[in-house]
Tab-separated table of C-alpha atoms and ligand atoms in Angstrom:
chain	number	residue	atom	x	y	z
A	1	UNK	CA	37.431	125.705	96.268
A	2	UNK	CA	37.865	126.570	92.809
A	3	UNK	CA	41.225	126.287	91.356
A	4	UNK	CA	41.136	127.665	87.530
A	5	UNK	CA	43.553	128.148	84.946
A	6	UNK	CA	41.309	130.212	82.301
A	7	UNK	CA	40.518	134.242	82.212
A	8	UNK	CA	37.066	133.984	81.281
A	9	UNK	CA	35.836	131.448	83.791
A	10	UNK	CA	37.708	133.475	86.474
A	11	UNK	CA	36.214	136.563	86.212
A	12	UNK	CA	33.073	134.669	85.171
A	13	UNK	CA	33.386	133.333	89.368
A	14	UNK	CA	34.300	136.574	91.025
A	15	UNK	CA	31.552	138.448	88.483
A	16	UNK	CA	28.742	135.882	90.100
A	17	UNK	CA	29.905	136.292	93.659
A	18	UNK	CA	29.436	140.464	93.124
A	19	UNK	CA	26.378	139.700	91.936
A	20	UNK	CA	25.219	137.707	95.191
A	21	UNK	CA	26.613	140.381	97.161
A	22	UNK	CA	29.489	139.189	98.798
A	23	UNK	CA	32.499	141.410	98.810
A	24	UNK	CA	35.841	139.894	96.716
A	25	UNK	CA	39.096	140.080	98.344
A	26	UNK	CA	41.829	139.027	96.082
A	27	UNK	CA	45.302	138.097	97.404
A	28	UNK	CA	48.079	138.539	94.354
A	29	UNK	CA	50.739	135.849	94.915
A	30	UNK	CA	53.887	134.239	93.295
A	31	UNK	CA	53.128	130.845	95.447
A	32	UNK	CA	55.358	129.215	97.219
A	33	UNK	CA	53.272	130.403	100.377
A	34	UNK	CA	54.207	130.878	103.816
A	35	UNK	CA	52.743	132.613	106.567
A	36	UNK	CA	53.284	135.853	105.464
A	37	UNK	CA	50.947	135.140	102.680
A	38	UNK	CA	48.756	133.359	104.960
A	39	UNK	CA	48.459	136.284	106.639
A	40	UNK	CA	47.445	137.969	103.664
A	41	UNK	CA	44.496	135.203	103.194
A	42	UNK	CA	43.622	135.361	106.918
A	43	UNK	CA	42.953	138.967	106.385
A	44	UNK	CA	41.220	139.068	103.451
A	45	UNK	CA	38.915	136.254	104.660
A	46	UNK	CA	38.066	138.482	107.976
A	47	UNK	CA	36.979	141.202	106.029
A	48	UNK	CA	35.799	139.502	102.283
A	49	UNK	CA	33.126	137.019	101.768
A	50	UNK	CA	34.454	135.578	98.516
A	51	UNK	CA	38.057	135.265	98.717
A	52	UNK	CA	40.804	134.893	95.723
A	53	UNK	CA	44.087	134.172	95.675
A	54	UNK	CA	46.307	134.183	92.564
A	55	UNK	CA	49.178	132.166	91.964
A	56	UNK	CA	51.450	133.355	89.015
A	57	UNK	CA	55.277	133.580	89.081
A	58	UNK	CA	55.766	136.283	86.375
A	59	UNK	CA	58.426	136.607	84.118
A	60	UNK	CA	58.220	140.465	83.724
A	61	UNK	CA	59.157	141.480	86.945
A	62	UNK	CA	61.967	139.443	87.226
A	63	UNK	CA	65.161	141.326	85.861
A	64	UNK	CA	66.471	138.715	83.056
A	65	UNK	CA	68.920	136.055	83.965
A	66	UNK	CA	67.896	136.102	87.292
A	67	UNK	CA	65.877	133.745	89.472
A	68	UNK	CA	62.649	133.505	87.759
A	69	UNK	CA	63.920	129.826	86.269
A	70	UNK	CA	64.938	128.584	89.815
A	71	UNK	CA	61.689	130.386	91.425
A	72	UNK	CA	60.452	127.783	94.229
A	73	UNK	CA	56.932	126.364	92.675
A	74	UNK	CA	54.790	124.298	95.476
A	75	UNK	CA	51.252	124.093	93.983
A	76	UNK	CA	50.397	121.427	95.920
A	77	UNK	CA	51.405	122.222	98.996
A	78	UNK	CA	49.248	126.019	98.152
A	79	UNK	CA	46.384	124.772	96.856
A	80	UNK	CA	46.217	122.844	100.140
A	81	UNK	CA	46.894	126.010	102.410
A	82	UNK	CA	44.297	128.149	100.251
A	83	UNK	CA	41.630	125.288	100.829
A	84	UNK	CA	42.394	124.897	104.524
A	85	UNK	CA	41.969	128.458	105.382
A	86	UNK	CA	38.707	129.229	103.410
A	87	UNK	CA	39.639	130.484	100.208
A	88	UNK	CA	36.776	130.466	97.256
A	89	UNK	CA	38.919	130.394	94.216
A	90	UNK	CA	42.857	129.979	93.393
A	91	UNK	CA	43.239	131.187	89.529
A	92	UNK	CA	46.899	129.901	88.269
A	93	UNK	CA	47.370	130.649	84.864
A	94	UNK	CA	49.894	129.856	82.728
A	95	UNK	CA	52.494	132.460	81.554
A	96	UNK	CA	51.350	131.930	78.337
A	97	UNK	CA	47.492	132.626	79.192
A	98	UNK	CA	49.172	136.013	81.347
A	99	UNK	CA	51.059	137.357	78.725
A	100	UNK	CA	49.216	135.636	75.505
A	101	UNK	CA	51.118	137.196	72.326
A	102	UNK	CA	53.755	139.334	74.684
A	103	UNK	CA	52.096	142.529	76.054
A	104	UNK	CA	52.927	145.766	73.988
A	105	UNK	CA	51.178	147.956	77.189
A	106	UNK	CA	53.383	148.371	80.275
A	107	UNK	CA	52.207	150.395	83.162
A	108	UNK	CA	55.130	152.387	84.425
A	109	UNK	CA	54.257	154.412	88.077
A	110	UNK	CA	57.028	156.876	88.113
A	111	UNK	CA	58.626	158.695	91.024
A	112	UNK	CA	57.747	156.168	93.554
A	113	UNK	CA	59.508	153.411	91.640
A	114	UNK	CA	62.926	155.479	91.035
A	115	UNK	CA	64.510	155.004	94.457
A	116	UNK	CA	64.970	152.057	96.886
A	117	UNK	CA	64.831	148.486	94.753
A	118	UNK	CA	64.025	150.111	91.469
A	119	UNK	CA	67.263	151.187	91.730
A	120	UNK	CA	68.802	148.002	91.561
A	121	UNK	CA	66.027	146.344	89.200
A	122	UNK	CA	65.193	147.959	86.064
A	123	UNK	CA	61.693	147.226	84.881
A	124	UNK	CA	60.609	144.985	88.084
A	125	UNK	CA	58.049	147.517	89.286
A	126	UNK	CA	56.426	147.648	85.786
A	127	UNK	CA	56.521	144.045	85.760
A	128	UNK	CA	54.251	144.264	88.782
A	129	UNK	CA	52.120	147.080	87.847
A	130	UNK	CA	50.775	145.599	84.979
A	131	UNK	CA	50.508	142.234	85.852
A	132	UNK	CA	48.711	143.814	89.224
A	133	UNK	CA	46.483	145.625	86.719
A	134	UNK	CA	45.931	142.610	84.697
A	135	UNK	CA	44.796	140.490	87.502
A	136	UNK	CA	42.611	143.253	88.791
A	137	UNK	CA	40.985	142.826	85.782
A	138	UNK	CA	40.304	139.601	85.504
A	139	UNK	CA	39.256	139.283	89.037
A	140	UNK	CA	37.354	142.466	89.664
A	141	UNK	CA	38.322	142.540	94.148
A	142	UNK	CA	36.687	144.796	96.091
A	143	UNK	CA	39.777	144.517	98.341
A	144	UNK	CA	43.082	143.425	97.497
A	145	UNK	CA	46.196	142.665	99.905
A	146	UNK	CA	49.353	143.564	99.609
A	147	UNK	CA	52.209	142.651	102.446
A	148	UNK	CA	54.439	146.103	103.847
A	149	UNK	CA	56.767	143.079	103.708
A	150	UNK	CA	57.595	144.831	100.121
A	151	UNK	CA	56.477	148.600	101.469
A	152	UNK	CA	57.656	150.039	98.180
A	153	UNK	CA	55.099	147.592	95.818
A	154	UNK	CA	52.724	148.504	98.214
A	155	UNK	CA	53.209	152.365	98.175
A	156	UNK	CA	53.206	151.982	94.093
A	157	UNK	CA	49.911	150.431	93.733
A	158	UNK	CA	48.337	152.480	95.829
A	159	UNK	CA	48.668	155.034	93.672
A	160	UNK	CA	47.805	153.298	90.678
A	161	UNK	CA	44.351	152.458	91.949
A	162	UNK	CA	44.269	155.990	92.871
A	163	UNK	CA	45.569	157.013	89.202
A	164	UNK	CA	43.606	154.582	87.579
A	165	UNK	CA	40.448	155.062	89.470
A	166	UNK	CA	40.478	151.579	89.790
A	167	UNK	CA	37.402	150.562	92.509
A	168	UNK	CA	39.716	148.386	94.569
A	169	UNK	CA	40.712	149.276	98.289
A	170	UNK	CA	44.393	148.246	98.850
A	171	UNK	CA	44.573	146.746	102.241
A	172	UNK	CA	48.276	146.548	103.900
A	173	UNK	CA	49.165	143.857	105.922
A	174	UNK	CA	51.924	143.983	108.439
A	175	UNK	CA	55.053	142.308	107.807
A	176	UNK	CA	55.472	138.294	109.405
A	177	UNK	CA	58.484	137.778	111.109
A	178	UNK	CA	60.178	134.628	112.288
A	179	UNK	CA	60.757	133.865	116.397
A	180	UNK	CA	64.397	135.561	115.767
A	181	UNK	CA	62.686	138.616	113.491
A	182	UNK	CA	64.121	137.604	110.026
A	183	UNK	CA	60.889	138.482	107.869
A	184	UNK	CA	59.143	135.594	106.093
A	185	UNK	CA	60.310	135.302	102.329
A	186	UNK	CA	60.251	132.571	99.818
A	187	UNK	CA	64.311	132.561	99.416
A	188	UNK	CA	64.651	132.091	102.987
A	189	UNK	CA	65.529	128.673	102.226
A	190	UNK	CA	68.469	129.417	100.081
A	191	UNK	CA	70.472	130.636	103.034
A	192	UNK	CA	72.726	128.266	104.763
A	193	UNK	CA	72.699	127.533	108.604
A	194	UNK	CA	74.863	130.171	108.929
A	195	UNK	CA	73.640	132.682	106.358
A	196	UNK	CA	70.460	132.055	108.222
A	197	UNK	CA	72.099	133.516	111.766
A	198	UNK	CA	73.548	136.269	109.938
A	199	UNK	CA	70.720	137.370	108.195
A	200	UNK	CA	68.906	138.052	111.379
A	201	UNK	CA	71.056	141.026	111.792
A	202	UNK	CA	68.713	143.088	109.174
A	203	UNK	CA	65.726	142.682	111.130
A	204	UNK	CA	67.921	143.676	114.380
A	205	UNK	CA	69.799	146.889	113.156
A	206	UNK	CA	66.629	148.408	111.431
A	207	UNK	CA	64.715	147.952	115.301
A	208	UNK	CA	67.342	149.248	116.583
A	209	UNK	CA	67.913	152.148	114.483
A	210	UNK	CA	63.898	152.727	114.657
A	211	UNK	CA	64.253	153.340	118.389
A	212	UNK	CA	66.830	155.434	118.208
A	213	UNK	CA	64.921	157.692	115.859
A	214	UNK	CA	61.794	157.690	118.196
A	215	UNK	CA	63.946	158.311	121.045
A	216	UNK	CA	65.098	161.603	119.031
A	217	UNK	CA	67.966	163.712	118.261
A	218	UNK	CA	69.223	160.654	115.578
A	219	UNK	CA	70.972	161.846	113.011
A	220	UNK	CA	69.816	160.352	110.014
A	221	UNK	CA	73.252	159.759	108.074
A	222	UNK	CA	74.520	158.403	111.348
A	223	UNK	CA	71.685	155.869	111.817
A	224	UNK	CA	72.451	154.526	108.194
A	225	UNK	CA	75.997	154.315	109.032
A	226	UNK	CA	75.376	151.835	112.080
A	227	UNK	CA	72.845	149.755	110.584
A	228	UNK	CA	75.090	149.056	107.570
A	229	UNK	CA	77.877	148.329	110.471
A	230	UNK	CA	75.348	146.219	112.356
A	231	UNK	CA	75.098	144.073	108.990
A	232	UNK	CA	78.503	144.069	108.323
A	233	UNK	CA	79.959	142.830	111.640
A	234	UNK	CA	77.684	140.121	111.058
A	235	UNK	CA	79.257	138.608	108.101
A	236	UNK	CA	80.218	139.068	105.142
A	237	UNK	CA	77.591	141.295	102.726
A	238	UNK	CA	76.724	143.372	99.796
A	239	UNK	CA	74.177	146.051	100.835
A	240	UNK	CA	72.353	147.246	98.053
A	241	UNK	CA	70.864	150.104	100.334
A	242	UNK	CA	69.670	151.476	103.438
A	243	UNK	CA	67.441	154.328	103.156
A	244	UNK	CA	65.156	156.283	105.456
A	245	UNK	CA	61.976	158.076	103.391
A	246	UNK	CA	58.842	159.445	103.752
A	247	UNK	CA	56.772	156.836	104.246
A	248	UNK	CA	53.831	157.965	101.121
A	249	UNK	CA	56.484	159.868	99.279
A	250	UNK	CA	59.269	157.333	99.388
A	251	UNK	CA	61.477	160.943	99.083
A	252	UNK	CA	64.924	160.359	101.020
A	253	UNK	CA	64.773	162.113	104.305
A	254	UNK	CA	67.373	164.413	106.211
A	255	UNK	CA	65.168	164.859	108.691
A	256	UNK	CA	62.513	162.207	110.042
A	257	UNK	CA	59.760	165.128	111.003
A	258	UNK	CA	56.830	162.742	109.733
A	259	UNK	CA	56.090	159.418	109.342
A	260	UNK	CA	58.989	157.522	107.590
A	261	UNK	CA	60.128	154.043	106.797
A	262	UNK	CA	63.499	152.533	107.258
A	263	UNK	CA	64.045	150.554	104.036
A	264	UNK	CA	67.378	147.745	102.948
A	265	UNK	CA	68.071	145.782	100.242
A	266	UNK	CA	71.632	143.462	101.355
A	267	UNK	CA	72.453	140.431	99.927
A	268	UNK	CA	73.975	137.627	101.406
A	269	UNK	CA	75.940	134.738	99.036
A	270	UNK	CA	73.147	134.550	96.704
A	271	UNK	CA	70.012	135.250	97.976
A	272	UNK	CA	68.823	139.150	97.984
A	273	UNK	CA	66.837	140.304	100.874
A	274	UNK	CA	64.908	143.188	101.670
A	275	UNK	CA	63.296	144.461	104.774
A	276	UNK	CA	61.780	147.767	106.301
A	277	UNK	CA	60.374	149.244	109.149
A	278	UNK	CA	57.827	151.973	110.089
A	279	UNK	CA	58.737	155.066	112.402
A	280	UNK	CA	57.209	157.769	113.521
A	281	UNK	CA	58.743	161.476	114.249
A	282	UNK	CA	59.996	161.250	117.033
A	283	UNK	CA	57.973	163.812	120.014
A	284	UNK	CA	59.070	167.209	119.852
A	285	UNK	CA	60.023	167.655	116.119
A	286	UNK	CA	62.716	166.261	114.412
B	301	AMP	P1	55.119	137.233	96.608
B	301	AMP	O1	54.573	135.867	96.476
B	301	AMP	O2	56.519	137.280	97.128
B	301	AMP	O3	54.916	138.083	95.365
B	301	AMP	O4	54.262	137.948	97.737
B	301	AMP	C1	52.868	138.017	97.645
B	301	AMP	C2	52.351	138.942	98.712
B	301	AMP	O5	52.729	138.456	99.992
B	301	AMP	C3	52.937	140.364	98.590
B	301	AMP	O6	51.900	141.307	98.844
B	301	AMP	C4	53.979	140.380	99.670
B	301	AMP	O7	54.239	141.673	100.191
B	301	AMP	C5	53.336	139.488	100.728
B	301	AMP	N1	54.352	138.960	101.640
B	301	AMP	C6	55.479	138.283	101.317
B	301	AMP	N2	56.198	138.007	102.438
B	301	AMP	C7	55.509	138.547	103.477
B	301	AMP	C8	55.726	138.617	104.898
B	301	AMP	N3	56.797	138.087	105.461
B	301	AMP	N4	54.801	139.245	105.657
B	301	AMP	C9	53.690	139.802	105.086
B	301	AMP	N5	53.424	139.758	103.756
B	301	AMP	C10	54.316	139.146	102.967
């Protein structure tokens, strides 16, 4: 496994695997890997011959202040998950190396990014736009993978491949949950025992809300009314939102009459997650 720090020499690798033929998967990544990035490898190595994974905590997309000091960093530990499931190459560049000189160019995708969590952090989803652009760059993928663990990143660079004509087919992975359904995330671990039980109570209240939309005749502002007092009555909370949009769109339904996802932000003492899940109109119409 390659593990390299410099531009040149990275795009140098993934150039000379095109060249032999294989197809590049790249998996984007801040480390600090669990299994919903494994996932994300697993998949890319089922359907890539040459797989990359980057490993790049980046400043820009976090809003300033917050946790991009405090960050969890765990290179060992990743470099020894990459190499134990197959991957080719692990580029982890410095910040410095990332954003030599400070970037003047900033992608901004707009529309998509207005709602939801780019709401509630200014300048995060350009953050990720261009550094997703940057890396796709420097590691020309014929795949990449991207987790619907963070559905609205996800939607956004779809369409900036599509925008950009970038030749890179953005694969979606499903989200990994844990035994209890509390999605995977790397500030999991800042949650106390307790914080830990409540914070199952996202995963719970958007199933159940889900089901009650495919059973039909939901109303919408209802169902976001009883998940946020499913989350409440679990402890105490600060929901940032709870939305239900069109699931390409992101537009905020009335109606669910077409495939839309159920999408929170809540945090609980300090830690800030977010969750979502898929559902379909229900039979029948709306
Ligand atoms: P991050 O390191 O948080 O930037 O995440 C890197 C990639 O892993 C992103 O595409 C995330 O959506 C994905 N990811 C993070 N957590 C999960 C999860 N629980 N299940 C599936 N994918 C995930």
């Amino acid at each position: 496994m390659l593990v390299l720090q410099e531009i040149a020499a990275c795009r140098e690798a993934a150039r000379a695997a095109q060249q032999r033929g294989r197809v590049v998967g790249l998996v984007p990544t801040m480390g600090a890997l669990h299994e919903g990035h494994l996932s994300l490898i697993r998949a890319a190595r089922e359907r890539c011959d040459f797989v990359a994974v980057t490993i790049f905590v980046n400043p820009t997309q976090f809003t300033p202040g917050r946790d991009f000091a405090s960050y969890p960093r765990t290179l060992d530990a990743d470099l020894e998950a990459c190499s134990s499931l197959g991957v080719n190459l692990v580029f982890t560049p410095t910040v410095e190396t990332m954003h030599a000189g400070g970037s003047k160019t900033t992608i901004h995708v707009s529309d998509l990014t207005a709602g939801l969590c780019g709401q509630h952090r200014p300048g995060h989803f350009d953050g990720v736009a261009t550094v997703v652009a940057k890396l796709l760059n420097i590691l020309p993928a014929d795949e990449a993978f991207f987790g619907e663990k963070d559905y609205q990143q996800l939607v956004m660079i779809r369409r900036m491949v599509l925008d950009f004509n970038l030749p890179v087919e953005i694969v979606g992975c499903p989200t990994v949950r844990e035994a209890d359904g509390l999605a995977l995330s790397s500030r999991n671990a800042r949650l106390s025992a307790d914080q830990r039980t409540q914070a199952t109570s996202l995963s719970r209240a958007l199933f159940t809300a889900a089901d009650g939309i495919a059973a039909g005749g939901a109303d919408i502002a209802a169902v976001r009314s009883a998940i946020r007092g499913d989350i409440h009555e679990a402890g105490p909370a600060d929901i940032e939102y709870v939305e239900i949009v069109d699931a390409e769109t992101l537009e905020r339904l009335t109606v669910v009459d077409r495939a839309a996802r159920i999408c929170l932000a809540v945090r609980i003492g300090s830690c800030r997650l977010i969750d979502n899940v898929g559902v379909d109109a229900p039979r029948g119409g709306g």
